[in-house]
mmCIF file of C-alpha atoms in Angstrom:
data_model
loop_
_atom_site.group_PDB
_atom_site.id
_atom_site.type_symbol
_atom_site.label_atom_id
_atom_site.label_comp_id
_atom_site.label_asym_id
_atom_site.label_seq_id
_atom_site.Cartn_x
_atom_site.Cartn_y
_atom_site.Cartn_z
ATOM 1 C CA MET A 117 0.000 0.000 0.000
ATOM 2 C CA PRO A 118 1.248 3.507 -0.747
ATOM 3 C CA ASP A 119 1.982 6.056 1.939
ATOM 4 C CA ILE A 120 -0.415 9.009 1.587
ATOM 5 C CA LYS A 121 0.825 12.347 2.914
ATOM 6 C CA ARG A 122 -0.624 15.835 3.081
ATOM 7 C CA LEU A 123 1.893 18.087 1.357
ATOM 8 C CA ASN A 124 3.049 21.625 1.975
ATOM 9 C CA LEU A 125 4.201 23.861 -0.863
ATOM 10 C CA ILE A 126 7.913 23.312 -0.206
ATOM 11 C CA THR A 127 7.567 19.519 -0.397
ATOM 12 C CA TYR A 128 5.422 19.770 -3.530
ATOM 13 C CA LEU A 129 7.913 22.034 -5.317
ATOM 14 C CA GLY A 130 10.963 20.066 -4.205
ATOM 15 C CA ARG A 131 9.795 16.477 -4.692
ATOM 16 C CA TYR A 132 6.612 16.372 -6.779
ATOM 17 C CA LEU A 133 6.581 19.214 -9.312
ATOM 18 C CA SER A 134 9.086 17.632 -11.721
ATOM 19 C CA ILE A 135 7.063 14.386 -11.772
ATOM 20 C CA PHE A 136 3.575 15.896 -11.796
ATOM 21 C CA PRO A 137 3.734 19.303 -13.530
ATOM 22 C CA ALA A 138 0.472 20.661 -12.181
ATOM 23 C CA SER A 139 0.026 24.408 -12.169
ATOM 24 C CA VAL A 140 2.328 25.972 -9.583
ATOM 25 C CA SER A 141 -0.280 28.680 -8.998
ATOM 26 C CA LEU A 142 -2.892 26.005 -8.264
ATOM 27 C CA ALA A 143 -0.592 24.351 -5.723
ATOM 28 C CA GLN A 144 0.118 27.738 -4.116
ATOM 29 C CA GLU A 145 -3.623 28.408 -3.891
ATOM 30 C CA VAL A 146 -4.159 24.989 -2.302
ATOM 31 C CA CYS A 147 -1.476 25.550 0.316
ATOM 32 C CA ARG A 148 -2.722 28.947 1.444
ATOM 33 C CA GLY A 149 -6.474 28.401 1.075
ATOM 34 C CA GLU A 150 -8.742 27.069 3.799
ATOM 35 C CA GLY A 151 -10.489 23.888 2.666
ATOM 36 C CA LYS A 152 -7.900 23.110 -0.008
ATOM 37 C CA ILE A 153 -6.272 19.673 -0.012
ATOM 38 C CA LEU A 154 -2.922 18.630 -1.538
ATOM 39 C CA LEU A 155 -2.027 14.937 -1.124
ATOM 40 C CA GLY A 156 0.986 12.960 -2.314
ATOM 41 C CA ALA A 157 1.414 9.188 -2.608
ATOM 42 C CA GLU A 158 4.778 7.456 -2.160
ATOM 43 C CA MET A 159 6.020 3.907 -2.636
ATOM 44 C CA ASP A 160 9.302 3.089 -0.876
ATOM 45 C CA GLY A 161 9.843 6.820 -0.342
ATOM 46 C CA VAL A 162 9.444 7.701 -4.032
ATOM 47 C CA PRO A 163 6.564 10.020 -5.136
ATOM 48 C CA CYS A 164 4.125 8.100 -7.328
ATOM 49 C CA GLY A 165 0.823 10.006 -7.182
ATOM 50 C CA LEU A 166 -0.678 13.446 -6.585
ATOM 51 C CA LEU A 167 -4.195 14.674 -5.770
ATOM 52 C CA ILE A 168 -5.467 18.246 -5.472
ATOM 53 C CA ALA A 169 -8.977 18.874 -4.131
ATOM 54 C CA ASP A 170 -11.235 21.668 -2.901
ATOM 55 C CA SER A 171 -13.610 21.076 0.023
ATOM 56 C CA GLN A 172 -14.728 24.668 0.585
ATOM 57 C CA GLN A 173 -18.336 24.057 -0.501
ATOM 58 C CA ASP A 174 -20.466 22.503 2.261
ATOM 59 C CA GLU A 175 -21.895 19.546 0.335
ATOM 60 C CA LYS A 176 -19.266 18.966 -2.337
ATOM 61 C CA LEU A 177 -15.695 17.705 -2.532
ATOM 62 C CA LEU A 178 -14.171 18.669 -5.879
ATOM 63 C CA LEU A 179 -11.254 16.549 -7.098
ATOM 64 C CA GLU A 180 -9.351 19.052 -9.240
ATOM 65 C CA TYR A 181 -6.263 17.032 -10.196
ATOM 66 C CA ILE A 182 -5.333 13.327 -9.971
ATOM 67 C CA ARG A 183 -2.188 11.908 -11.525
ATOM 68 C CA ILE A 184 -0.378 8.589 -11.041
ATOM 69 C CA ASN A 185 3.154 7.842 -12.246
ATOM 70 C CA GLU A 186 2.942 5.605 -15.318
ATOM 71 C CA ASP A 187 5.156 2.968 -13.631
ATOM 72 C CA SER A 188 2.744 2.781 -10.686
ATOM 73 C CA LEU A 189 -0.588 2.294 -12.460
ATOM 74 C CA ARG A 190 -3.035 -0.433 -11.350
ATOM 75 C CA MET A 191 -1.564 -0.603 -7.852
ATOM 76 C CA GLY A 192 -4.508 1.013 -6.012
ATOM 77 C CA ILE A 193 -2.765 4.374 -5.639
ATOM 78 C CA ALA A 194 -5.533 6.545 -7.112
ATOM 79 C CA THR A 195 -8.145 4.819 -4.937
ATOM 80 C CA ALA A 196 -5.942 5.291 -1.867
ATOM 81 C CA LEU A 197 -5.538 9.019 -2.631
ATOM 82 C CA ILE A 198 -9.287 9.506 -3.041
ATOM 83 C CA ASN A 199 -10.024 7.568 0.155
ATOM 84 C CA ALA A 200 -7.567 9.688 2.133
ATOM 85 C CA CYS A 201 -9.048 12.854 0.654
ATOM 86 C CA VAL A 202 -12.565 11.783 1.649
ATOM 87 C CA GLU A 203 -11.341 11.195 5.222
ATOM 88 C CA LEU A 204 -10.388 14.867 5.396
ATOM 89 C CA ALA A 205 -13.843 16.006 4.179
ATOM 90 C CA PRO A 206 -16.330 13.269 5.156
ATOM 91 C CA GLY A 207 -19.961 13.126 4.078
ATOM 92 C CA ARG A 208 -19.543 15.122 0.859
ATOM 93 C CA ASN A 209 -20.756 14.353 -2.637
ATOM 94 C CA LEU A 210 -17.749 13.892 -4.897
ATOM 95 C CA GLU A 211 -17.113 15.716 -8.162
ATOM 96 C CA CYS A 212 -14.165 15.384 -10.512
ATOM 97 C CA HIS A 213 -13.361 17.591 -13.511
ATOM 98 C CA VAL A 214 -11.207 15.830 -16.122
ATOM 99 C CA THR A 215 -9.556 17.971 -18.802
ATOM 100 C CA LEU A 216 -8.896 15.823 -21.855
ATOM 101 C CA VAL A 217 -5.279 16.454 -22.864
ATOM 102 C CA ASP A 218 -3.672 13.054 -23.369
ATOM 103 C CA GLU A 219 -4.118 9.286 -22.961
ATOM 104 C CA ALA A 220 -3.676 9.565 -19.182
ATOM 105 C CA ASP A 221 -6.884 11.574 -18.983
ATOM 106 C CA LEU A 222 -8.819 8.886 -20.875
ATOM 107 C CA GLY A 223 -7.490 6.366 -18.359
ATOM 108 C CA LEU A 224 -8.659 8.546 -15.467
ATOM 109 C CA MET A 225 -12.140 8.775 -16.976
ATOM 110 C CA ARG A 226 -12.360 4.978 -17.275
ATOM 111 C CA PHE A 227 -11.111 4.653 -13.684
ATOM 112 C CA LEU A 228 -13.770 7.029 -12.342
ATOM 113 C CA GLU A 229 -16.514 5.136 -14.170
ATOM 114 C CA LYS A 230 -15.326 1.868 -12.599
ATOM 115 C CA LEU A 231 -15.568 3.495 -9.174
ATOM 116 C CA GLY A 232 -19.189 4.406 -9.832
ATOM 117 C CA PHE A 233 -18.799 8.039 -10.859
ATOM 118 C CA GLU A 234 -21.422 9.239 -13.345
ATOM 119 C CA HIS A 235 -20.537 11.468 -16.313
ATOM 120 C CA VAL A 236 -23.026 14.331 -15.845
ATOM 121 C CA ASP A 237 -21.792 17.127 -18.113
ATOM 122 C CA SER A 238 -19.057 18.259 -20.494
ATOM 123 C CA SER A 239 -17.549 21.653 -21.186
ATOM 124 C CA ASP A 240 -15.077 23.473 -23.398
ATOM 125 C CA THR A 241 -12.493 25.842 -21.974
ATOM 126 C CA VAL A 242 -11.623 28.406 -24.633
ATOM 127 C CA VAL A 243 -8.441 30.515 -24.579
ATOM 128 C CA ILE A 244 -8.101 33.585 -26.816
ATOM 129 C CA ASP A 245 -4.894 35.565 -27.359
ATOM 130 C CA ARG A 246 -5.126 39.346 -27.470
ATOM 131 C CA ASN A 247 -3.418 40.323 -30.716
ATOM 132 C CA GLY A 248 -4.086 42.499 -33.728
ATOM 133 C CA THR A 249 -6.231 39.863 -35.443
ATOM 134 C CA THR A 250 -8.535 39.073 -32.513
ATOM 135 C CA VAL A 251 -8.906 42.734 -31.507
ATOM 136 C CA ARG A 252 -9.888 43.725 -35.075
ATOM 137 C CA GLN A 253 -12.319 40.817 -35.288
ATOM 138 C CA TRP A 254 -14.039 41.922 -32.074
ATOM 139 C CA GLU A 255 -14.088 45.601 -33.079
ATOM 140 C CA ASP A 256 -15.595 44.695 -36.475
ATOM 141 C CA PHE A 257 -18.294 42.610 -34.800
ATOM 142 C CA MET A 258 -19.159 45.359 -32.312
ATOM 143 C CA ALA A 259 -19.359 47.934 -35.099
ATOM 144 C CA ALA A 260 -21.596 45.693 -37.213
ATOM 145 C CA LYS A 261 -23.888 44.152 -34.567
ATOM 146 C CA GLY A 262 -22.773 44.313 -30.957
ATOM 147 C CA SER A 263 -23.043 48.039 -30.337
ATOM 148 C CA GLY A 264 -26.544 48.082 -31.820
ATOM 149 C CA LEU A 265 -27.660 45.308 -29.469
ATOM 150 C CA ILE A 266 -26.323 47.224 -26.471
ATOM 151 C CA ARG A 267 -27.984 50.499 -27.593
ATOM 152 C CA ARG A 268 -31.365 48.753 -27.776
ATOM 153 C CA LEU A 269 -30.927 47.516 -24.216
ATOM 154 C CA GLU A 270 -29.863 50.975 -23.038
ATOM 155 C CA LYS A 271 -33.093 52.413 -24.495
ATOM 156 C CA LYS A 272 -34.963 50.055 -22.154
ATOM 157 C CA GLY A 273 -33.291 51.701 -19.168
ATOM 158 C CA LEU A 274 -30.425 49.266 -18.717
ATOM 159 C CA ARG A 275 -26.888 50.364 -17.954
ATOM 160 C CA VAL A 276 -23.637 48.573 -17.264
ATOM 161 C CA VAL A 277 -20.970 49.517 -14.719
ATOM 162 C CA SER A 278 -17.619 47.950 -13.999
ATOM 163 C CA MET A 279 -16.903 46.652 -10.518
ATOM 164 C CA ALA A 280 -14.175 49.312 -10.376
ATOM 165 C CA GLU A 281 -16.885 51.974 -10.736
ATOM 166 C CA ALA A 282 -19.598 50.280 -8.672
ATOM 167 C CA GLY A 283 -19.966 51.796 -5.227
ATOM 168 C CA LYS A 284 -21.121 50.268 -1.952
ATOM 169 C CA THR A 285 -24.786 50.826 -2.849
ATOM 170 C CA VAL A 286 -24.517 48.756 -6.057
ATOM 171 C CA MET A 287 -22.531 45.960 -4.405
ATOM 172 C CA SER A 288 -24.944 45.843 -1.454
ATOM 173 C CA SER A 289 -27.898 45.631 -3.844
ATOM 174 C CA LEU A 290 -26.197 42.794 -5.732
ATOM 175 C CA GLU A 291 -25.576 40.849 -2.531
ATOM 176 C CA LYS A 292 -29.196 41.284 -1.387
ATOM 177 C CA ASN A 293 -30.591 40.141 -4.766
ATOM 178 C CA LEU A 294 -28.533 36.943 -5.122
ATOM 179 C CA ASP A 295 -30.791 34.487 -3.274
ATOM 180 C CA GLY A 296 -33.414 32.963 -5.546
ATOM 181 C CA ARG A 297 -32.605 35.157 -8.546
ATOM 182 C CA PHE A 298 -29.105 34.049 -9.553
ATOM 183 C CA PRO A 299 -27.580 30.551 -9.725
ATOM 184 C CA ASP A 300 -26.297 29.383 -6.335
ATOM 185 C CA ASP A 301 -23.004 28.183 -7.836
ATOM 186 C CA MET A 302 -22.238 31.581 -9.394
ATOM 187 C CA ASN A 303 -21.985 33.737 -6.280
ATOM 188 C CA PRO A 304 -19.624 36.613 -7.212
ATOM 189 C CA PHE A 305 -18.599 37.009 -3.572
ATOM 190 C CA PHE A 306 -17.083 33.507 -3.641
ATOM 191 C CA ALA A 307 -14.687 34.051 -6.557
ATOM 192 C CA SER A 308 -11.742 31.646 -6.262
ATOM 193 C CA HIS A 309 -9.070 34.116 -7.430
ATOM 194 C CA ASP A 310 -8.385 37.842 -7.408
ATOM 195 C CA ILE A 311 -11.162 39.716 -9.236
ATOM 196 C CA LEU A 312 -10.077 41.985 -12.092
ATOM 197 C CA VAL A 313 -12.452 44.845 -11.316
ATOM 198 C CA ASP A 314 -11.824 46.662 -14.614
ATOM 199 C CA TYR A 315 -12.896 43.549 -16.547
ATOM 200 C CA SER A 316 -15.915 42.589 -14.387
ATOM 201 C CA PHE A 317 -19.319 44.212 -14.991
ATOM 202 C CA ILE A 318 -22.816 44.500 -13.528
ATOM 203 C CA VAL A 319 -25.951 45.288 -15.577
ATOM 204 C CA LEU A 320 -28.434 47.488 -13.712
ATOM 205 C CA LYS A 321 -31.974 48.745 -14.207
ATOM 206 C CA GLY A 322 -32.160 51.630 -11.805
ATOM 207 C CA SER A 323 -30.383 50.158 -8.789
ATOM 208 C CA GLU A 324 -31.554 46.593 -9.487
ATOM 209 C CA PRO A 325 -28.815 44.158 -10.660
ATOM 210 C CA LEU A 326 -29.889 42.015 -13.627
ATOM 211 C CA ALA A 327 -26.646 40.305 -14.671
ATOM 212 C CA TYR A 328 -22.938 40.205 -13.916
ATOM 213 C CA SER A 329 -19.665 39.004 -15.352
ATOM 214 C CA ILE A 330 -16.888 38.217 -12.881
ATOM 215 C CA VAL A 331 -13.389 38.055 -14.375
ATOM 216 C CA VAL A 332 -10.475 36.782 -12.290
ATOM 217 C CA SER A 333 -6.812 35.900 -12.756
ATOM 218 C CA ASP A 334 -4.652 33.194 -11.208
ATOM 219 C CA ASP A 335 -1.361 34.213 -12.833
ATOM 220 C CA GLY A 336 -0.852 37.797 -11.728
ATOM 221 C CA GLY A 337 -3.080 39.345 -14.366
ATOM 222 C CA LYS A 338 -1.591 37.772 -17.500
ATOM 223 C CA THR A 339 -4.757 35.760 -18.214
ATOM 224 C CA ALA A 340 -8.295 37.061 -17.683
ATOM 225 C CA ILE A 341 -10.601 34.180 -16.688
ATOM 226 C CA VAL A 342 -14.366 34.663 -16.991
ATOM 227 C CA GLN A 343 -15.336 32.737 -13.853
ATOM 228 C CA PHE A 344 -18.990 33.763 -13.447
ATOM 229 C CA LEU A 345 -21.457 34.988 -16.070
ATOM 230 C CA ALA A 346 -25.001 35.050 -14.704
ATOM 231 C CA THR A 347 -28.417 36.542 -15.434
ATOM 232 C CA ALA A 348 -31.295 37.047 -12.996
ATOM 233 C CA SER A 349 -33.861 34.273 -13.456
ATOM 234 C CA ASP A 350 -36.609 36.705 -14.539
ATOM 235 C CA TYR A 351 -34.357 38.233 -17.239
ATOM 236 C CA VAL A 352 -33.053 35.078 -18.932
ATOM 237 C CA GLY A 353 -33.291 35.542 -22.713
ATOM 238 C CA SER A 354 -33.585 39.325 -22.494
ATOM 239 C CA GLY A 355 -30.084 40.080 -23.816
ATOM 240 C CA VAL A 356 -28.580 41.357 -20.560
ATOM 241 C CA PHE A 357 -26.330 38.282 -20.607
ATOM 242 C CA PHE A 358 -24.654 39.591 -23.778
ATOM 243 C CA MET A 359 -24.396 43.110 -22.366
ATOM 244 C CA CYS A 360 -22.129 41.837 -19.558
ATOM 245 C CA LEU A 361 -20.090 39.554 -21.775
ATOM 246 C CA ALA A 362 -19.520 42.218 -24.431
ATOM 247 C CA SER A 363 -18.374 44.699 -21.797
ATOM 248 C CA SER A 364 -15.805 42.230 -20.435
ATOM 249 C CA ILE A 365 -14.491 41.252 -23.886
ATOM 250 C CA SER A 366 -14.296 44.921 -24.952
ATOM 251 C CA ALA A 367 -12.320 45.750 -21.796
ATOM 252 C CA PHE A 368 -9.956 42.901 -22.634
ATOM 253 C CA ALA A 369 -9.595 44.054 -26.265
ATOM 254 C CA ARG A 370 -8.699 47.637 -25.382
ATOM 255 C CA GLY A 371 -6.672 46.851 -22.237
ATOM 256 C CA GLU A 372 -2.995 46.108 -21.896
ATOM 257 C CA GLN A 373 -2.932 44.180 -18.611
ATOM 258 C CA CYS A 374 -3.992 40.728 -19.862
ATOM 259 C CA SER A 375 -2.588 38.968 -22.929
ATOM 260 C CA LYS A 376 -5.144 36.118 -22.880
ATOM 261 C CA VAL A 377 -8.773 35.609 -21.947
ATOM 262 C CA ALA A 378 -10.281 32.240 -21.007
ATOM 263 C CA TYR A 379 -13.843 31.093 -20.384
ATOM 264 C CA THR A 380 -15.684 27.786 -19.961
ATOM 265 C CA VAL A 381 -18.931 26.767 -21.676
ATOM 266 C CA PHE A 382 -20.905 23.768 -20.406
ATOM 267 C CA GLU A 383 -22.553 21.398 -22.882
ATOM 268 C CA LYS A 384 -25.987 21.851 -21.277
ATOM 269 C CA ASN A 385 -25.809 25.662 -21.304
ATOM 270 C CA MET A 386 -27.482 26.144 -24.675
ATOM 271 C CA GLU A 387 -27.746 29.945 -24.304
ATOM 272 C CA MET A 388 -23.992 30.299 -23.820
ATOM 273 C CA ARG A 389 -23.303 27.783 -26.594
ATOM 274 C CA LYS A 390 -25.310 29.934 -28.992
ATOM 275 C CA ILE A 391 -23.464 33.087 -27.891
ATOM 276 C CA GLN A 392 -20.114 31.332 -28.298
ATOM 277 C CA GLU A 393 -20.910 30.182 -31.832
ATOM 278 C CA THR A 394 -22.452 33.504 -32.879
ATOM 279 C CA TYR A 395 -20.209 36.093 -31.232
ATOM 280 C CA LEU A 396 -17.032 34.458 -29.896
ATOM 281 C CA ALA A 397 -15.657 32.382 -32.777
ATOM 282 C CA PHE A 398 -12.206 33.994 -32.777
ATOM 283 C CA LYS A 399 -9.495 32.925 -35.198
ATOM 284 C CA GLY A 400 -6.729 30.918 -33.540
ATOM 285 C CA GLN A 401 -8.633 30.240 -30.309
ATOM 286 C CA GLN A 402 -7.644 27.130 -28.370
ATOM 287 C CA PHE A 403 -10.019 24.556 -26.880
ATOM 288 C CA TRP A 404 -9.689 22.150 -23.959
ATOM 289 C CA ARG A 405 -12.449 19.585 -23.512
ATOM 290 C CA GLN A 406 -13.461 18.908 -19.905
ATOM 291 C CA PHE A 407 -15.735 16.228 -18.422
ATOM 292 C CA LEU A 408 -17.626 16.456 -15.125
ATOM 293 C CA PHE A 409 -18.064 13.266 -13.095
ATOM 294 C CA ARG A 410 -20.129 13.029 -9.936
ATOM 295 C CA LYS A 411 -20.675 10.405 -7.242
ATOM 296 C CA SER A 412 -23.261 10.913 -4.505
ATOM 297 C CA GLY A 413 -23.100 9.584 -0.973
ATOM 298 C CA GLN A 414 -20.276 8.064 1.029
ATOM 299 C CA PHE A 415 -17.267 6.799 -0.885
ATOM 300 C CA LEU A 416 -14.953 3.953 0.063
ATOM 301 C CA ALA A 417 -13.428 3.380 3.488
ATOM 302 C CA GLY A 418 -9.777 2.680 3.835
ATOM 303 C CA ALA A 419 -6.570 4.577 3.204
ATOM 304 C CA LYS A 420 -5.074 6.371 6.154
ATOM 305 C CA LEU A 421 -2.915 9.460 6.119
ATOM 306 C CA CYS A 422 0.687 8.929 7.163
ATOM 307 C CA GLY A 423 2.744 11.372 9.269
#
């Protein structure tokens, strides 16, 4: 049986990073964030597996990264890592996001299915470089269609403000209107990284918030990540969704801080799929396919944490 250990950042960087090249920024976030879990597996003192998880949400344990050394496959290491992780956050429903990059990811998907995980959704993560071509493409679209759409919404009394411009009154109104009107899993006050306030926007009618786009960065501002994009339930299909998105993309196009923008579109989100295909088909954009697996109830019993 492997030895399972909870890692600190120094141990991860010194002994695990060269074997499992996970994002250094992700590992740093894990080590300083409450509810984050970083576990290593060792056989005879040699690192052979790594797991990164997030247990900050009350009912969910999200397995963000699982990797096993190729020489140590089919030895129960992945199961032992998951068991040890569950011991640290008992009673949670398990979720695992698998980004399809190589054959190892296909193997992980088959492994999760054998353990009883259900494939519940898929998504595409899209990365766009800010360069002359993509900026011109966006400016041409806004001149031809986008600006007209926004003007029609403005005539209905809607306005958009950046989070940099929004005062305490706007933010307080947003917080009070979240329950029951916006998706529970898109709470802007629970953003996982530093919010880029010049790239994040709120659509208002009077003082009432109707939609918001929350853009964050996990690499010091080099990449703008659209983490939350939400519309109030009674305004779905009204166009306010696009008003937020267009404001964020326009800020990215004219800004100099971020060189890339990234966003994720889930397979079941047909509204966002339509927007992506209609407005966001940039030349040279990169795609990463991701699969969401979920397992409800108690997992396996077993692996114990060592020292």
